[in-house]
PDB file of C-alpha atoms and ligand atoms in Angstrom:
ATOM      1  CA  MET A 243      -2.725  20.519   2.803  1.00 60.00           C
ATOM      2  CA  ALA A 244      -5.668  18.877   3.607  1.00 76.00           C
ATOM      3  CA  ASN A 245      -4.898  14.949   5.568  1.00 91.00           C
ATOM      4  CA  MET A 246      -6.124  12.882   2.934  1.00 95.00           C
ATOM      5  CA  LEU A 247      -6.012  10.316   5.987  1.00 97.00           C
ATOM      6  CA  GLU A 248      -6.043  10.681   9.759  1.00 98.00           C
ATOM      7  CA  VAL A 249      -5.681   7.460  11.809  1.00 98.00           C
ATOM      8  CA  LYS A 250      -6.912   8.325  15.550  1.00 98.00           C
ATOM      9  CA  HIS A 251      -6.354   6.758  18.629  1.00 98.00           C
ATOM     10  CA  ILE A 252      -6.787   3.284  17.004  1.00 98.00           C
ATOM     11  CA  ASN A 253      -6.754   0.158  19.653  1.00 98.00           C
ATOM     12  CA  LYS A 254      -7.200  -3.655  18.419  1.00 98.00           C
ATOM     13  CA  THR A 255      -7.087  -6.544  20.609  1.00 98.00           C
ATOM     14  CA  TYR A 256      -7.211 -10.021  19.038  1.00 97.00           C
ATOM     15  CA  LYS A 257      -9.787 -11.792  21.451  1.00 95.00           C
ATOM     16  CA  GLY A 258      -8.926 -15.766  22.090  1.00 92.00           C
ATOM     17  CA  GLN A 259      -7.898 -17.902  25.111  1.00 94.00           C
ATOM     18  CA  VAL A 260      -4.724 -15.615  25.167  1.00 94.00           C
ATOM     19  CA  SER A 261      -5.772 -11.891  23.976  1.00 96.00           C
ATOM     20  CA  TYR A 262      -3.202 -10.023  22.373  1.00 96.00           C
ATOM     21  CA  GLN A 263      -3.471  -6.376  21.998  1.00 97.00           C
ATOM     22  CA  ALA A 264      -1.816  -5.466  18.661  1.00 98.00           C
ATOM     23  CA  LEU A 265      -2.398  -2.250  18.024  1.00 98.00           C
ATOM     24  CA  LYS A 266      -2.152   0.515  21.105  1.00 98.00           C
ATOM     25  CA  GLN A 267      -3.156   4.072  20.660  1.00 98.00           C
ATOM     26  CA  ILE A 268      -1.604   4.352  17.142  1.00 98.00           C
ATOM     27  CA  SER A 269      -2.489   8.003  15.642  1.00 98.00           C
ATOM     28  CA  PHE A 270      -0.993   9.706  12.390  1.00 97.00           C
ATOM     29  CA  SER A 271      -1.647  11.369   9.682  1.00 97.00           C
ATOM     30  CA  ILE A 272      -1.074  11.381   5.590  1.00 97.00           C
ATOM     31  CA  GLU A 273      -1.187  14.064   3.297  1.00 96.00           C
ATOM     32  CA  GLU A 274      -2.417  14.422  -0.067  1.00 96.00           C
ATOM     33  CA  GLY A 275       0.326  13.516  -2.295  1.00 96.00           C
ATOM     34  CA  GLU A 276       2.472  11.779   0.665  1.00 97.00           C
ATOM     35  CA  PHE A 277       4.348   8.781  -0.121  1.00 98.00           C
ATOM     36  CA  THR A 278       4.936   6.800   3.297  1.00 98.00           C
ATOM     37  CA  ALA A 279       6.053   3.528   4.442  1.00 98.00           C
ATOM     38  CA  VAL A 280       5.084   1.636   7.491  1.00 98.00           C
ATOM     39  CA  MET A 281       7.891  -0.685   8.929  1.00 97.00           C
ATOM     40  CA  GLY A 282       8.337  -2.721  12.144  1.00 95.00           C
ATOM     41  CA  PRO A 283       9.365  -5.980  13.216  1.00 93.00           C
ATOM     42  CA  SER A 284       7.330  -9.190  12.328  1.00 92.00           C
ATOM     43  CA  GLY A 285       4.377  -9.349  14.546  1.00 94.00           C
ATOM     44  CA  SER A 286       4.425  -5.572  15.332  1.00 95.00           C
ATOM     45  CA  GLY A 287       0.904  -4.874  13.925  1.00 96.00           C
ATOM     46  CA  LYS A 288       1.388  -3.474  10.419  1.00 96.00           C
ATOM     47  CA  THR A 289      -0.856  -6.003   8.853  1.00 95.00           C
ATOM     48  CA  THR A 290      -3.336  -4.998  11.511  1.00 97.00           C
ATOM     49  CA  LEU A 291      -3.175  -1.564  10.664  1.00 97.00           C
ATOM     50  CA  LEU A 292      -3.417  -1.712   7.024  1.00 96.00           C
ATOM     51  CA  ASN A 293      -6.429  -3.934   7.154  1.00 96.00           C
ATOM     52  CA  ILE A 294      -7.928  -1.493   9.804  1.00 97.00           C
ATOM     53  CA  ILE A 295      -7.212   1.791   7.435  1.00 97.00           C
ATOM     54  CA  SER A 296      -8.625  -0.521   4.140  1.00 94.00           C
ATOM     55  CA  THR A 297     -12.031  -0.924   6.354  1.00 93.00           C
ATOM     56  CA  ILE A 298     -11.195  -4.999   5.810  1.00 92.00           C
ATOM     57  CA  ASP A 299     -11.029  -5.152  10.008  1.00 95.00           C
ATOM     58  CA  ARG A 300     -12.718  -2.786  12.694  1.00 95.00           C
ATOM     59  CA  PRO A 301     -10.554  -0.982  15.459  1.00 97.00           C
ATOM     60  CA  ASP A 302     -12.138  -1.739  18.743  1.00 98.00           C
ATOM     61  CA  SER A 303     -11.681   1.962  19.198  1.00 98.00           C
ATOM     62  CA  GLY A 304     -10.780   4.841  17.942  1.00 98.00           C
ATOM     63  CA  ASP A 305     -11.740   6.183  14.281  1.00 97.00           C
ATOM     64  CA  ILE A 306     -10.148   6.366  10.584  1.00 97.00           C
ATOM     65  CA  LEU A 307     -11.190   9.302   8.647  1.00 97.00           C
ATOM     66  CA  ILE A 308     -10.337   9.150   4.620  1.00 96.00           C
ATOM     67  CA  ASN A 309     -10.983  12.554   3.389  1.00 94.00           C
ATOM     68  CA  GLY A 310     -12.468  13.522   6.303  1.00 94.00           C
ATOM     69  CA  GLU A 311     -15.302  10.340   6.168  1.00 94.00           C
ATOM     70  CA  ASN A 312     -15.185   7.468   8.427  1.00 96.00           C
ATOM     71  CA  PRO A 313     -15.536   4.478   6.411  1.00 96.00           C
ATOM     72  CA  HIS A 314     -16.314   2.339   9.283  1.00 95.00           C
ATOM     73  CA  ARG A 315     -19.583   3.955  10.027  1.00 95.00           C
ATOM     74  CA  LEU A 316     -20.788   3.138   6.230  1.00 96.00           C
ATOM     75  CA  LYS A 317     -23.497   0.196   5.857  1.00 95.00           C
ATOM     76  CA  ARG A 318     -22.263  -2.486   4.066  1.00 91.00           C
ATOM     77  CA  THR A 319     -23.127  -1.407  -0.003  1.00 92.00           C
ATOM     78  CA  LYS A 320     -22.176   1.871   1.042  1.00 94.00           C
ATOM     79  CA  LEU A 321     -18.953   1.042   2.033  1.00 94.00           C
ATOM     80  CA  ALA A 322     -18.048  -1.660  -0.694  1.00 91.00           C
ATOM     81  CA  HIS A 323     -18.384   1.316  -3.133  1.00 91.00           C
ATOM     82  CA  PHE A 324     -16.882   3.685  -0.875  1.00 94.00           C
ATOM     83  CA  ARG A 325     -13.550   1.486  -1.107  1.00 93.00           C
ATOM     84  CA  ARG A 326     -13.715   0.968  -4.658  1.00 90.00           C
ATOM     85  CA  LYS A 327     -13.699   4.360  -5.653  1.00 91.00           C
ATOM     86  CA  GLN A 328     -11.419   5.424  -2.430  1.00 94.00           C
ATOM     87  CA  LEU A 329      -8.829   3.116  -1.930  1.00 95.00           C
ATOM     88  CA  GLY A 330      -6.740   1.051  -4.420  1.00 95.00           C
ATOM     89  CA  PHE A 331      -4.826  -2.162  -3.121  1.00 95.00           C
ATOM     90  CA  VAL A 332      -1.607  -3.755  -3.837  1.00 95.00           C
ATOM     91  CA  PHE A 333      -0.689  -6.895  -2.530  1.00 93.00           C
ATOM     92  CA  GLN A 334       2.048  -9.519  -2.098  1.00 93.00           C
ATOM     93  CA  ASP A 335       1.069 -12.011  -4.200  1.00 92.00           C
ATOM     94  CA  PHE A 336      -0.437  -9.716  -6.847  1.00 94.00           C
ATOM     95  CA  ASN A 337      -3.711 -11.221  -6.707  1.00 94.00           C
ATOM     96  CA  LEU A 338      -4.334 -10.945 -10.495  1.00 96.00           C
ATOM     97  CA  LEU A 339      -6.867 -13.167 -11.703  1.00 96.00           C
ATOM     98  CA  ASP A 340      -5.415 -15.804 -13.899  1.00 96.00           C
ATOM     99  CA  THR A 341      -8.615 -16.455 -16.636  1.00 96.00           C
ATOM    100  CA  LEU A 342      -8.256 -12.484 -17.490  1.00 97.00           C
ATOM    101  CA  THR A 343      -5.461 -10.852 -19.562  1.00 98.00           C
ATOM    102  CA  ILE A 344      -3.280  -8.211 -18.032  1.00 98.00           C
ATOM    103  CA  GLY A 345      -5.192  -5.876 -19.614  1.00 98.00           C
ATOM    104  CA  GLU A 346      -8.831  -7.244 -18.792  1.00 97.00           C
ATOM    105  CA  ASN A 347      -7.204  -7.262 -14.796  1.00 97.00           C
ATOM    106  CA  ILE A 348      -6.049  -3.661 -15.253  1.00 97.00           C
ATOM    107  CA  MET A 349      -9.646  -2.685 -16.002  1.00 97.00           C
ATOM    108  CA  LEU A 350     -11.128  -4.343 -13.154  1.00 95.00           C
ATOM    109  CA  PRO A 351     -12.049  -1.666 -11.283  1.00 94.00           C
ATOM    110  CA  LEU A 352     -13.712   0.322 -14.531  1.00 95.00           C
ATOM    111  CA  THR A 353     -15.669  -2.711 -15.088  1.00 92.00           C
ATOM    112  CA  LEU A 354     -17.102  -2.565 -11.630  1.00 88.00           C
ATOM    113  CA  GLU A 355     -17.934   0.897 -11.891  1.00 88.00           C
ATOM    114  CA  LYS A 356     -19.870  -0.042 -15.441  1.00 91.00           C
ATOM    115  CA  GLU A 357     -17.897   2.632 -17.441  1.00 93.00           C
ATOM    116  CA  ALA A 358     -18.482   2.651 -20.960  1.00 96.00           C
ATOM    117  CA  PRO A 359     -15.804   0.543 -23.167  1.00 95.00           C
ATOM    118  CA  SER A 360     -14.504   3.178 -24.483  1.00 96.00           C
ATOM    119  CA  VAL A 361     -13.682   5.230 -21.892  1.00 96.00           C
ATOM    120  CA  MET A 362     -11.733   2.038 -20.173  1.00 96.00           C
ATOM    121  CA  GLU A 363      -9.967   1.413 -23.178  1.00 97.00           C
ATOM    122  CA  GLU A 364      -8.896   5.342 -22.928  1.00 97.00           C
ATOM    123  CA  LYS A 365      -7.891   4.594 -19.569  1.00 97.00           C
ATOM    124  CA  LEU A 366      -6.308   1.630 -20.106  1.00 98.00           C
ATOM    125  CA  GLN A 367      -3.945   2.970 -22.786  1.00 97.00           C
ATOM    126  CA  GLY A 368      -3.274   5.963 -20.711  1.00 96.00           C
ATOM    127  CA  ILE A 369      -1.900   4.188 -17.750  1.00 96.00           C
ATOM    128  CA  ALA A 370      -0.352   1.153 -19.618  1.00 96.00           C
ATOM    129  CA  ALA A 371       1.825   3.784 -21.548  1.00 94.00           C
ATOM    130  CA  LYS A 372       2.777   5.729 -17.778  1.00 93.00           C
ATOM    131  CA  LEU A 373       4.016   2.048 -16.642  1.00 93.00           C
ATOM    132  CA  GLY A 374       5.468   0.861 -19.756  1.00 92.00           C
ATOM    133  CA  ILE A 375       3.717  -2.105 -20.044  1.00 95.00           C
ATOM    134  CA  GLU A 376       1.632  -1.652 -23.097  1.00 96.00           C
ATOM    135  CA  ASN A 377       3.184  -4.790 -25.051  1.00 97.00           C
ATOM    136  CA  LEU A 378       1.607  -6.554 -22.301  1.00 97.00           C
ATOM    137  CA  LEU A 379      -1.860  -6.142 -22.056  1.00 98.00           C
ATOM    138  CA  ASN A 380      -3.248  -9.088 -24.057  1.00 98.00           C
ATOM    139  CA  LYS A 381      -0.914 -11.795 -22.394  1.00 98.00           C
ATOM    140  CA  ARG A 382      -1.853 -13.667 -19.520  1.00 97.00           C
ATOM    141  CA  THR A 383      -0.581 -13.379 -16.296  1.00 96.00           C
ATOM    142  CA  PHE A 384       1.534 -16.440 -16.304  1.00 96.00           C
ATOM    143  CA  GLU A 385       3.592 -15.400 -19.465  1.00 97.00           C
ATOM    144  CA  VAL A 386       4.741 -12.175 -17.761  1.00 97.00           C
ATOM    145  CA  SER A 387       7.417 -12.069 -14.725  1.00 96.00           C
ATOM    146  CA  GLY A 388       6.726 -11.062 -11.332  1.00 96.00           C
ATOM    147  CA  GLY A 389       8.240  -7.030 -11.963  1.00 95.00           C
ATOM    148  CA  GLN A 390       5.346  -6.997 -14.715  1.00 96.00           C
ATOM    149  CA  ARG A 391       3.000  -8.407 -13.133  1.00 96.00           C
ATOM    150  CA  GLN A 392       3.324  -6.222 -10.298  1.00 95.00           C
ATOM    151  CA  ARG A 393       3.222  -3.441 -12.064  1.00 96.00           C
ATOM    152  CA  ALA A 394      -0.189  -4.529 -14.130  1.00 97.00           C
ATOM    153  CA  ALA A 395      -1.461  -4.958 -10.533  1.00 96.00           C
ATOM    154  CA  ILE A 396      -0.077  -1.172  -9.265  1.00 96.00           C
ATOM    155  CA  ALA A 397      -1.937   0.111 -12.949  1.00 96.00           C
ATOM    156  CA  ARG A 398      -4.898  -1.338 -11.752  1.00 97.00           C
ATOM    157  CA  ALA A 399      -4.812   0.276  -8.432  1.00 96.00           C
ATOM    158  CA  VAL A 400      -4.791   3.562  -9.735  1.00 95.00           C
ATOM    159  CA  ILE A 401      -6.337   3.276 -13.122  1.00 96.00           C
ATOM    160  CA  HIS A 402      -9.725   4.618 -11.099  1.00 94.00           C
ATOM    161  CA  LYS A 403      -7.886   7.411  -9.307  1.00 93.00           C
ATOM    162  CA  PRO A 404      -8.368   6.622  -5.934  1.00 94.00           C
ATOM    163  CA  SER A 405      -7.540   8.820  -3.238  1.00 93.00           C
ATOM    164  CA  LEU A 406      -5.187   6.414  -1.571  1.00 96.00           C
ATOM    165  CA  ILE A 407      -3.084   3.272  -2.314  1.00 97.00           C
ATOM    166  CA  LEU A 408      -2.746   1.028   0.636  1.00 97.00           C
ATOM    167  CA  ALA A 409       0.198  -1.602  -0.607  1.00 97.00           C
ATOM    168  CA  ASP A 410       1.061  -4.737   1.712  1.00 95.00           C
ATOM    169  CA  GLU A 411       4.645  -5.954   0.983  1.00 95.00           C
ATOM    170  CA  PRO A 412       4.225  -5.305  -2.770  1.00 96.00           C
ATOM    171  CA  THR A 413       8.033  -6.148  -3.173  1.00 96.00           C
ATOM    172  CA  GLY A 414       7.917  -9.021  -0.920  1.00 94.00           C
ATOM    173  CA  ASN A 415       7.925 -11.874  -3.609  1.00 94.00           C
ATOM    174  CA  LEU A 416      10.075  -9.602  -6.022  1.00 94.00           C
ATOM    175  CA  ASP A 417      13.870 -10.055  -6.726  1.00 95.00           C
ATOM    176  CA  SER A 418      16.232  -6.943  -6.855  1.00 96.00           C
ATOM    177  CA  LYS A 419      15.647  -5.774 -10.165  1.00 95.00           C
ATOM    178  CA  ALA A 420      12.152  -6.262 -10.176  1.00 94.00           C
ATOM    179  CA  THR A 421      12.080  -4.367  -6.843  1.00 96.00           C
ATOM    180  CA  LYS A 422      13.908  -1.337  -8.328  1.00 96.00           C
ATOM    181  CA  ASP A 423      11.505  -1.368 -11.188  1.00 94.00           C
ATOM    182  CA  VAL A 424       8.186  -1.826  -8.970  1.00 95.00           C
ATOM    183  CA  MET A 425       9.389   0.761  -6.891  1.00 96.00           C
ATOM    184  CA  GLU A 426      10.127   3.364  -9.510  1.00 96.00           C
ATOM    185  CA  THR A 427       7.147   2.765 -10.735  1.00 95.00           C
ATOM    186  CA  LEU A 428       5.481   3.838  -7.313  1.00 96.00           C
ATOM    187  CA  GLN A 429       8.149   6.460  -6.635  1.00 96.00           C
ATOM    188  CA  SER A 430       6.740   8.254 -10.228  1.00 93.00           C
ATOM    189  CA  LEU A 431       2.678   7.725  -9.784  1.00 95.00           C
ATOM    190  CA  ASN A 432       3.866   9.716  -6.491  1.00 96.00           C
ATOM    191  CA  ARG A 433       6.249  12.844  -7.764  1.00 94.00           C
ATOM    192  CA  ASP A 434       4.468  13.376 -11.175  1.00 93.00           C
ATOM    193  CA  ASP A 435       0.579  12.128 -10.467  1.00 92.00           C
ATOM    194  CA  HIS A 436       0.514  13.064  -6.718  1.00 93.00           C
ATOM    195  CA  VAL A 437      -0.688   9.540  -6.216  1.00 94.00           C
ATOM    196  CA  THR A 438      -0.985   9.308  -2.064  1.00 97.00           C
ATOM    197  CA  ALA A 439       0.232   6.105  -1.173  1.00 97.00           C
ATOM    198  CA  LEU A 440       0.731   4.054   1.931  1.00 98.00           C
ATOM    199  CA  MET A 441       3.132   0.920   1.750  1.00 97.00           C
ATOM    200  CA  VAL A 442       3.878  -1.843   4.357  1.00 97.00           C
ATOM    201  CA  THR A 443       7.241  -3.363   4.133  1.00 95.00           C
ATOM    202  CA  HIS A 444      10.460  -5.038   5.640  1.00 91.00           C
ATOM    203  CA  ASP A 445      12.834  -4.039   2.550  1.00 95.00           C
ATOM    204  CA  PRO A 446      14.504  -1.073   3.728  1.00 97.00           C
ATOM    205  CA  VAL A 447      15.515  -0.391   0.256  1.00 97.00           C
ATOM    206  CA  SER A 448      11.871  -0.750  -0.878  1.00 97.00           C
ATOM    207  CA  ALA A 449      11.090   2.043   2.177  1.00 98.00           C
ATOM    208  CA  SER A 450      13.967   4.104   1.501  1.00 98.00           C
ATOM    209  CA  TYR A 451      11.813   5.057  -1.929  1.00 97.00           C
ATOM    210  CA  CYS A 452       9.100   6.545  -0.239  1.00 98.00           C
ATOM    211  CA  ARG A 453       9.694  10.271   1.565  1.00 97.00           C
ATOM    212  CA  ARG A 454       8.586   9.088   5.084  1.00 98.00           C
ATOM    213  CA  VAL A 455       9.146   5.959   7.252  1.00 98.00           C
ATOM    214  CA  ILE A 456       6.634   5.610  10.244  1.00 98.00           C
ATOM    215  CA  PHE A 457       8.121   2.561  12.381  1.00 98.00           C
ATOM    216  CA  ILE A 458       6.129   0.930  14.770  1.00 97.00           C
ATOM    217  CA  LYS A 459       6.967  -1.859  17.614  1.00 96.00           C
ATOM    218  CA  ASP A 460       4.925  -4.044  19.584  1.00 96.00           C
ATOM    219  CA  GLY A 461       1.787  -2.017  18.300  1.00 97.00           C
ATOM    220  CA  GLU A 462       3.138   1.564  19.417  1.00 97.00           C
ATOM    221  CA  LEU A 463       4.638   4.203  17.153  1.00 96.00           C
ATOM    222  CA  PHE A 464       8.217   4.165  17.515  1.00 96.00           C
ATOM    223  CA  ASN A 465       9.239   6.441  15.490  1.00 95.00           C
ATOM    224  CA  GLU A 466       9.629   8.214  12.050  1.00 97.00           C
ATOM    225  CA  ILE A 467      12.062   9.883   9.684  1.00 98.00           C
ATOM    226  CA  TYR A 468      11.108  11.665   6.680  1.00 98.00           C
ATOM    227  CA  ARG A 469      13.758  11.608   3.404  1.00 97.00           C
ATOM    228  CA  GLY A 470      15.827  14.271   2.190  1.00 95.00           C
ATOM    229  CA  GLU A 471      17.253  14.716  -0.943  1.00 91.00           C
ATOM    230  CA  ASN A 472      19.402  11.545  -1.181  1.00 96.00           C
ATOM    231  CA  ARG A 473      17.967   7.978  -1.035  1.00 96.00           C
ATOM    232  CA  GLN A 474      20.941   6.323   0.100  1.00 96.00           C
ATOM    233  CA  VAL A 475      20.920   8.382   3.237  1.00 97.00           C
ATOM    234  CA  PHE A 476      17.459   7.837   3.853  1.00 98.00           C
ATOM    235  CA  TYR A 477      18.427   3.921   3.304  1.00 97.00           C
ATOM    236  CA  GLU A 478      21.308   4.596   5.770  1.00 97.00           C
ATOM    237  CA  GLN A 479      18.688   5.919   8.548  1.00 97.00           C
ATOM    238  CA  ILE A 480      15.999   3.722   7.977  1.00 97.00           C
ATOM    239  CA  LEU A 481      18.660   0.204   8.960  1.00 97.00           C
ATOM    240  CA  ASP A 482      19.854   3.086  11.861  1.00 96.00           C
ATOM    241  CA  VAL A 483      16.379   3.060  13.356  1.00 96.00           C
ATOM    242  CA  LEU A 484      15.556  -0.957  12.436  1.00 95.00           C
ATOM    243  CA  SER A 485      18.591  -1.462  14.319  1.00 94.00           C
ATOM    244  CA  MET A 486      17.465   0.310  17.072  1.00 92.00           C
ATOM    245  CA  LEU A 487      13.853  -1.387  16.816  1.00 91.00           C
ATOM    246  CA  GLY A 488      15.066  -5.190  17.244  1.00 81.00           C
ATOM    247  CA  GLY A 489      12.683  -7.420  16.425  1.00 62.00           C
ATOM    248  CA  ASN A 490      13.830 -10.926  14.453  1.00 53.00           C
ATOM    249  CA  ALA A 491      17.065 -11.286  12.256  1.00 41.00           C
ATOM    250  CA  ASN A 492      14.615 -12.762   9.687  1.00 45.00           C
ATOM    251  CA  ASP A 493      13.671  -9.274   9.032  1.00 49.00           C
ATOM    252  CA  LEU A 494      17.120  -7.952   8.574  1.00 50.00           C
ATOM    253  CA  SER A 495      18.418 -10.845   6.475  1.00 45.00           C
ATOM    254  CA  SER A 496      16.184  -9.714   3.468  1.00 48.00           C
ATOM    255  CA  VAL A 497      18.225  -6.649   2.786  1.00 48.00           C
ATOM    256  CA  ARG A 498      19.270  -6.305  -0.776  1.00 45.00           C
ATOM    257  CA  LEU A 499      20.843  -3.254  -2.258  1.00 42.00           C
TER     258      LEU A 499
HETATM  259  P1  LIG B1899       3.272  -7.552  10.965  1.00 89.05           P
HETATM  260  O1  LIG B1899       1.923  -7.519   9.956  1.00 89.05           O
HETATM  261  O2  LIG B1899       3.905  -6.493  11.631  1.00 89.05           O
HETATM  262  O3  LIG B1899       3.904  -8.980  11.215  1.00 89.05           O
HETATM  263  P2  LIG B1899       0.322  -8.386  12.228  1.00 89.05           P
HETATM  264  O4  LIG B1899      -0.758  -7.049  12.199  1.00 89.05           O
HETATM  265  O5  LIG B1899      -0.052  -9.475  11.249  1.00 89.05           O
HETATM  266  O6  LIG B1899       1.620  -8.334  12.565  1.00 89.05           O
HETATM  267  O7  LIG B1899       0.472  -8.936  13.754  1.00 89.05           O
HETATM  268  C1  LIG B1899       0.268  -8.352  14.822  1.00 89.05           C
HETATM  269  C2  LIG B1899       0.135  -8.961  16.184  1.00 89.05           C
HETATM  270  O8  LIG B1899      -1.284  -9.723  15.834  1.00 89.05           O
HETATM  271  C3  LIG B1899       0.865 -10.800  15.792  1.00 89.05           C
HETATM  272  O9  LIG B1899       1.444 -10.816  17.167  1.00 89.05           O
HETATM  273  C4  LIG B1899      -0.039 -11.482  15.866  1.00 89.05           C
HETATM  274  O10 LIG B1899       0.155 -12.865  15.827  1.00 89.05           O
HETATM  275  C5  LIG B1899      -1.161 -11.337  16.180  1.00 89.05           C
HETATM  276  N1  LIG B1899      -2.026 -11.467  15.167  1.00 89.05           N
HETATM  277  C6  LIG B1899      -2.585 -10.669  14.092  1.00 89.05           C
HETATM  278  N2  LIG B1899      -3.823 -11.372  13.489  1.00 89.05           N
HETATM  279  C7  LIG B1899      -4.474 -12.428  14.290  1.00 89.05           C
HETATM  280  C8  LIG B1899      -5.596 -12.566  14.323  1.00 89.05           C
HETATM  281  N3  LIG B1899      -6.439 -13.095  13.535  1.00 89.05           N
HETATM  282  N4  LIG B1899      -5.783 -13.306  15.355  1.00 89.05           N
HETATM  283  C9  LIG B1899      -5.416 -13.331  16.621  1.00 89.05           C
HETATM  284  N5  LIG B1899      -4.196 -13.161  16.455  1.00 89.05           N
HETATM  285  C10 LIG B1899      -3.533 -12.348  15.679  1.00 89.05           C
HETATM  286 MG1  LIG B1900       2.157  -8.491   7.690  1.00 89.05          MG
END
């Protein structure tokens, strides 16, 4: 299988009165169709890593390749286009626009690419049916629950069939029922439509829906584990690695089954 994403020897130091090296020689790759979580204690560099992969931030050294192309080498307008085409984003706080309906929010990536209205409508109906949110399309963001908002945000992230979905704490603001709904949604998109996703989370339950978990500590790769048949067993394995990792107790206080 071809590597969809290659992260090669990434270093990143935040410079200031006190410099801080947030990432140290991070390397890993993600194949097409993988569903992977990145975990680590607060401050271990997870968001920095995701921001560098998504080209929001630049590494000091090292390369990111997405489908063999290094987006950090692209000029600004080409980069904006590359991001819109190749990447889909899901955020902790959903990032939906309150002035638009749920349906209009989901269609945004297509609007930006100036797709024909009939094509947009067809794609919208397709993804809404798949995610079970057909009845929400005409509602406003404040009329639906957190879990429904996040499923709408996932629909928006995948409607243009990007190569890679990047999610930073997508279940961070959700209760356990909504977390389950959102993770089952991501899981079925991965399993049935071969959507490739990389998700940062500190929630071991959310991570247990993935097929692989990469652990980082102090900006370095610490370990990685793959899921077998059983999600509950994987969940226990994730807890074991987290306890070896240490980190702040706050990270484990949010454990919920
Ligand atoms: P995580 O997402 O794992 O909690 P981050 O990637 O946000 O970690 O941060 C990694 C480290 O880099 C932390 O020590 C954080 O304080 C530091 N850091 C993050 N962003 C900045 C910034 N813009 N300037 C300086 N230091 C930063
Ligand atoms: Mg973070």
